[in-house]
């Protein structure tokens, strides 16, 4: 522990002769010079803040939720256990996106390694997307956007016997932080983006084969194994007739 200052003795005060010396005057004068930490070196470039990723169109955000849930069901991952990275391909290719998800938490054991098995799993993902869309068509309210404390979301998952994963935050200090979630077919996932009330039609999985025959470029949609890491990327497109409206954000105190 640091020593406490001793206030019983007075600091040594300079004499009149010492105060009159140029060295003493220089030491007593306030300095306008900036420390190296305060002043950048001449010619040094200032670090630019990284721009925030573009917000997906509401219909694309809804499509991403559907694809994410389908992937989780096929590969045996709880939707709240993994965060999907959405590549903004909609910037150059309208109403498309590429969702990449880690499969380290996959409960498929043994995890298939050959390409043929991966193709079969991607076929299942497409079939699951159709099943989810059918369920949503008969129950449009099955997709909701809510605002809640992370602690409430974690409690809901624990009541259901699921691991809280990403929803619960890294530790208990995040439980009182309010965040936005999407509830899709009973699954609760982090999602800060506005979600359309409809995609306007089927979500199409694209990019399963290279754009050019014989190309060595990896497909946009594929399962990738690199060492012990497992990931899946799904590129998809929503119809041009998409509905851009979004449901209102519901503030809730308890996540059902």
Short mmCIF file of C-alpha atoms in Angstrom, two decimals:
data_model
loop_
_atom_site.label_atom_id
_atom_site.label_comp_id
_atom_site.label_asym_id
_atom_site.label_seq_id
_atom_site.Cartn_x
_atom_site.Cartn_y
_atom_site.Cartn_z
CA UNK A 1 0.00 0.00 0.00
CA UNK A 2 1.20 3.54 -0.75
CA UNK A 3 2.64 5.59 2.14
CA UNK A 4 0.38 8.27 3.57
CA UNK A 5 1.73 11.84 3.36
CA UNK A 6 3.15 13.27 6.60
CA UNK A 7 1.51 16.60 7.35
CA UNK A 8 3.28 17.15 10.72
CA UNK A 9 6.34 18.78 9.13
CA UNK A 10 6.46 21.74 6.74
CA UNK A 11 8.20 21.44 3.38
CA UNK A 12 11.51 23.29 3.13
CA UNK A 13 10.82 26.78 1.78
CA UNK A 14 13.39 28.53 -0.46
CA UNK A 15 15.30 31.52 0.92
CA UNK A 16 15.02 34.99 -0.60
CA UNK A 17 18.41 34.56 -2.28
CA UNK A 18 17.31 31.22 -3.84
CA UNK A 19 14.10 32.77 -5.16
CA UNK A 20 16.10 35.50 -6.87
CA UNK A 21 18.25 33.11 -8.94
CA UNK A 22 17.38 32.60 -12.65
CA UNK A 23 17.26 28.81 -12.15
CA UNK A 24 14.70 29.14 -9.39
CA UNK A 25 12.59 31.55 -11.45
CA UNK A 26 12.65 29.17 -14.40
CA UNK A 27 11.63 26.25 -12.20
CA UNK A 28 8.78 28.24 -10.68
CA UNK A 29 7.42 29.52 -14.00
CA UNK A 30 4.51 27.58 -15.50
CA UNK A 31 5.51 25.51 -18.50
CA UNK A 32 3.51 25.66 -21.75
CA UNK A 33 5.46 22.79 -23.25
CA UNK A 34 3.40 19.65 -23.95
CA UNK A 35 4.59 16.26 -22.87
CA UNK A 36 5.34 13.65 -25.55
CA UNK A 37 2.08 11.94 -24.62
CA UNK A 38 0.11 15.16 -25.22
CA UNK A 39 1.75 16.23 -28.47
CA UNK A 40 1.95 14.10 -31.57
CA UNK A 41 5.28 13.85 -33.32
CA UNK A 42 5.64 16.11 -36.38
CA UNK A 43 4.28 14.37 -39.46
CA UNK A 44 2.61 11.61 -37.44
CA UNK A 45 -0.71 10.41 -38.85
CA UNK A 46 -3.74 10.52 -36.63
CA UNK A 47 -5.56 7.24 -36.21
CA UNK A 48 -8.91 7.31 -37.95
CA UNK A 49 -11.88 5.84 -36.16
CA UNK A 50 -13.21 2.76 -37.89
CA UNK A 51 -16.57 3.44 -39.54
CA UNK A 52 -19.54 1.49 -38.24
CA UNK A 53 -20.75 -1.33 -40.50
CA UNK A 54 -23.73 -0.40 -42.67
CA UNK A 55 -27.18 -1.27 -41.33
CA UNK A 56 -28.86 -4.02 -43.36
CA UNK A 57 -32.21 -3.33 -45.03
CA UNK A 58 -35.03 -4.56 -42.72
CA UNK A 59 -35.94 -7.39 -45.11
CA UNK A 60 -32.30 -8.56 -45.21
CA UNK A 61 -32.15 -8.43 -41.40
CA UNK A 62 -35.25 -10.63 -41.23
CA UNK A 63 -33.74 -13.03 -43.76
CA UNK A 64 -30.57 -13.22 -41.66
CA UNK A 65 -32.63 -14.24 -38.61
CA UNK A 66 -34.32 -17.02 -40.60
CA UNK A 67 -31.00 -18.29 -42.00
CA UNK A 68 -29.37 -18.10 -38.57
CA UNK A 69 -32.10 -20.18 -36.96
CA UNK A 70 -32.00 -22.73 -39.79
CA UNK A 71 -28.21 -23.14 -39.45
CA UNK A 72 -28.51 -23.59 -35.69
CA UNK A 73 -31.17 -26.28 -36.05
CA UNK A 74 -29.21 -28.25 -38.63
CA UNK A 75 -25.80 -28.02 -36.94
CA UNK A 76 -27.02 -28.47 -33.37
CA UNK A 77 -26.20 -25.01 -32.03
CA UNK A 78 -28.40 -22.92 -29.75
CA UNK A 79 -29.18 -19.60 -31.51
CA UNK A 80 -28.02 -17.56 -28.51
CA UNK A 81 -24.70 -19.40 -28.24
CA UNK A 82 -23.11 -17.85 -31.29
CA UNK A 83 -23.07 -14.42 -32.91
CA UNK A 84 -23.37 -14.32 -36.66
CA UNK A 85 -21.23 -11.92 -38.71
CA UNK A 86 -23.23 -10.30 -41.49
CA UNK A 87 -21.15 -9.25 -44.49
CA UNK A 88 -22.81 -6.24 -46.17
CA UNK A 89 -22.94 -7.59 -49.72
CA UNK A 90 -26.21 -5.63 -50.11
CA UNK A 91 -24.05 -2.55 -50.72
CA UNK A 92 -23.00 -3.89 -54.14
CA UNK A 93 -25.62 -6.63 -54.66
CA UNK A 94 -29.06 -5.42 -53.66
CA UNK A 95 -30.95 -7.35 -50.99
CA UNK A 96 -28.19 -9.91 -50.44
CA UNK A 97 -26.03 -10.68 -47.42
CA UNK A 98 -23.49 -13.25 -46.32
CA UNK A 99 -23.89 -14.70 -42.83
CA UNK A 100 -20.88 -16.42 -41.25
CA UNK A 101 -21.22 -18.36 -38.01
CA UNK A 102 -18.76 -20.32 -35.87
CA UNK A 103 -19.72 -23.95 -35.34
CA UNK A 104 -17.40 -24.67 -32.41
CA UNK A 105 -20.45 -25.28 -30.20
CA UNK A 106 -21.97 -27.73 -32.70
CA UNK A 107 -23.38 -30.86 -31.11
CA UNK A 108 -22.95 -32.91 -34.27
CA UNK A 109 -20.48 -35.60 -33.33
CA UNK A 110 -18.45 -36.63 -35.13
CA UNK A 111 -18.49 -33.47 -37.21
CA UNK A 112 -18.41 -34.42 -40.92
CA UNK A 113 -15.24 -33.57 -42.78
CA UNK A 114 -15.92 -34.46 -46.42
CA UNK A 115 -17.42 -32.06 -48.95
CA UNK A 116 -20.29 -34.37 -49.88
CA UNK A 117 -21.50 -34.43 -46.28
CA UNK A 118 -21.20 -30.64 -46.11
CA UNK A 119 -23.34 -30.32 -49.25
CA UNK A 120 -25.95 -32.55 -47.67
CA UNK A 121 -26.01 -30.33 -44.56
CA UNK A 122 -26.42 -27.23 -46.71
CA UNK A 123 -29.37 -28.96 -48.41
CA UNK A 124 -30.85 -29.44 -44.94
CA UNK A 125 -30.29 -25.75 -44.15
CA UNK A 126 -32.29 -24.78 -47.25
CA UNK A 127 -35.06 -27.21 -46.28
CA UNK A 128 -35.12 -25.79 -42.75
CA UNK A 129 -35.39 -22.25 -44.14
CA UNK A 130 -38.53 -23.35 -46.01
CA UNK A 131 -39.93 -24.94 -42.82
CA UNK A 132 -39.32 -21.77 -40.79
CA UNK A 133 -40.92 -19.62 -43.49
CA UNK A 134 -43.98 -21.87 -43.47
CA UNK A 135 -44.25 -21.52 -39.69
CA UNK A 136 -43.89 -17.72 -39.91
CA UNK A 137 -46.54 -17.50 -42.64
CA UNK A 138 -49.12 -19.00 -40.29
CA UNK A 139 -47.92 -17.01 -37.27
CA UNK A 140 -46.50 -13.62 -38.34
CA UNK A 141 -46.07 -12.56 -34.70
CA UNK A 142 -43.48 -15.34 -34.27
CA UNK A 143 -40.86 -12.66 -35.05
CA UNK A 144 -40.68 -9.85 -32.48
CA UNK A 145 -38.16 -7.18 -31.58
CA UNK A 146 -37.82 -6.50 -27.87
CA UNK A 147 -35.75 -4.26 -25.61
CA UNK A 148 -34.80 -5.86 -22.30
CA UNK A 149 -32.03 -6.15 -19.74
CA UNK A 150 -29.58 -8.90 -20.53
CA UNK A 151 -30.32 -10.37 -17.12
CA UNK A 152 -33.97 -10.88 -18.14
CA UNK A 153 -32.92 -12.58 -21.37
CA UNK A 154 -30.48 -14.80 -19.48
CA UNK A 155 -33.16 -15.75 -16.93
CA UNK A 156 -35.57 -16.74 -19.72
CA UNK A 157 -32.96 -19.02 -21.25
CA UNK A 158 -32.13 -20.58 -17.91
CA UNK A 159 -35.82 -21.26 -17.27
CA UNK A 160 -35.89 -23.09 -20.59
CA UNK A 161 -32.84 -25.12 -19.56
CA UNK A 162 -30.59 -23.51 -22.19
CA UNK A 163 -27.11 -22.11 -21.78
CA UNK A 164 -27.20 -18.31 -21.75
CA UNK A 165 -24.29 -17.97 -24.18
CA UNK A 166 -23.86 -14.58 -25.86
CA UNK A 167 -27.20 -13.23 -24.64
CA UNK A 168 -26.17 -13.26 -21.00
CA UNK A 169 -23.00 -11.27 -21.54
CA UNK A 170 -19.50 -12.11 -20.38
CA UNK A 171 -20.26 -11.64 -16.69
CA UNK A 172 -22.91 -10.44 -14.25
CA UNK A 173 -21.96 -6.79 -14.74
CA UNK A 174 -23.83 -6.82 -18.05
CA UNK A 175 -27.15 -8.09 -16.71
CA UNK A 176 -28.56 -4.61 -16.11
CA UNK A 177 -27.56 -3.33 -19.54
CA UNK A 178 -30.54 -2.82 -21.81
CA UNK A 179 -30.16 -4.35 -25.27
CA UNK A 180 -32.24 -5.20 -28.30
CA UNK A 181 -33.16 -8.79 -29.06
CA UNK A 182 -35.08 -10.60 -31.74
CA UNK A 183 -37.44 -13.40 -30.78
CA UNK A 184 -37.97 -15.79 -33.68
CA UNK A 185 -39.96 -18.99 -33.25
CA UNK A 186 -39.20 -18.90 -29.51
CA UNK A 187 -35.43 -18.36 -29.92
CA UNK A 188 -33.93 -15.22 -28.30
CA UNK A 189 -30.90 -13.70 -30.04
CA UNK A 190 -29.01 -10.39 -29.90
CA UNK A 191 -30.09 -8.24 -32.82
CA UNK A 192 -29.79 -4.42 -32.88
CA UNK A 193 -31.20 -4.00 -36.40
CA UNK A 194 -34.76 -3.16 -37.48
CA UNK A 195 -36.46 -6.28 -38.84
CA UNK A 196 -39.09 -6.21 -41.59
CA UNK A 197 -42.55 -7.64 -40.99
CA UNK A 198 -41.96 -9.86 -44.03
CA UNK A 199 -39.29 -10.75 -46.57
CA UNK A 200 -41.93 -10.65 -49.31
CA UNK A 201 -41.25 -14.22 -50.37
CA UNK A 202 -38.80 -17.12 -49.98
CA UNK A 203 -35.24 -16.47 -48.80
CA UNK A 204 -32.95 -17.88 -51.49
CA UNK A 205 -29.58 -19.43 -50.63
CA UNK A 206 -27.06 -18.48 -53.32
CA UNK A 207 -23.34 -18.86 -53.98
CA UNK A 208 -23.01 -22.57 -53.36
CA UNK A 209 -20.82 -22.88 -56.43
CA UNK A 210 -18.10 -20.53 -57.70
CA UNK A 211 -19.40 -17.90 -60.11
CA UNK A 212 -17.08 -19.18 -62.84
CA UNK A 213 -16.59 -22.84 -63.72
CA UNK A 214 -13.12 -24.05 -62.83
CA UNK A 215 -12.46 -21.09 -60.54
CA UNK A 216 -10.30 -21.74 -57.50
CA UNK A 217 -12.19 -19.12 -55.52
CA UNK A 218 -14.08 -20.57 -52.57
CA UNK A 219 -17.87 -20.50 -52.81
CA UNK A 220 -19.73 -17.88 -50.80
CA UNK A 221 -21.92 -20.59 -49.26
CA UNK A 222 -19.93 -23.39 -47.69
CA UNK A 223 -18.78 -25.22 -44.56
CA UNK A 224 -15.14 -24.51 -43.78
CA UNK A 225 -12.82 -26.51 -41.55
CA UNK A 226 -9.50 -24.88 -40.62
CA UNK A 227 -7.62 -26.79 -37.94
CA UNK A 228 -9.99 -27.08 -35.01
CA UNK A 229 -12.16 -24.19 -36.18
CA UNK A 230 -15.45 -24.84 -37.93
CA UNK A 231 -17.47 -22.16 -39.65
CA UNK A 232 -20.37 -21.99 -42.06
CA UNK A 233 -21.08 -19.16 -44.48
CA UNK A 234 -24.47 -18.73 -46.11
CA UNK A 235 -25.04 -16.13 -48.80
CA UNK A 236 -28.70 -15.37 -49.34
CA UNK A 237 -31.06 -13.05 -51.13
CA UNK A 238 -34.53 -11.78 -50.28
CA UNK A 239 -37.13 -10.97 -52.97
CA UNK A 240 -37.34 -7.56 -54.58
CA UNK A 241 -40.97 -7.38 -53.46
CA UNK A 242 -39.85 -7.26 -49.84
CA UNK A 243 -41.86 -5.39 -47.22
CA UNK A 244 -39.70 -2.69 -45.63
CA UNK A 245 -41.90 -1.93 -42.62
CA UNK A 246 -40.64 -3.01 -39.21
CA UNK A 247 -42.56 -3.98 -36.05
CA UNK A 248 -42.34 -1.63 -33.12
CA UNK A 249 -39.71 -2.30 -30.48
CA UNK A 250 -41.36 -3.71 -27.37
CA UNK A 251 -39.77 -2.73 -24.03
CA UNK A 252 -40.25 -5.74 -21.74
CA UNK A 253 -39.27 -6.41 -18.14
CA UNK A 254 -39.44 -10.18 -18.54
CA UNK A 255 -38.62 -12.26 -21.60
CA UNK A 256 -41.22 -14.94 -22.16
#
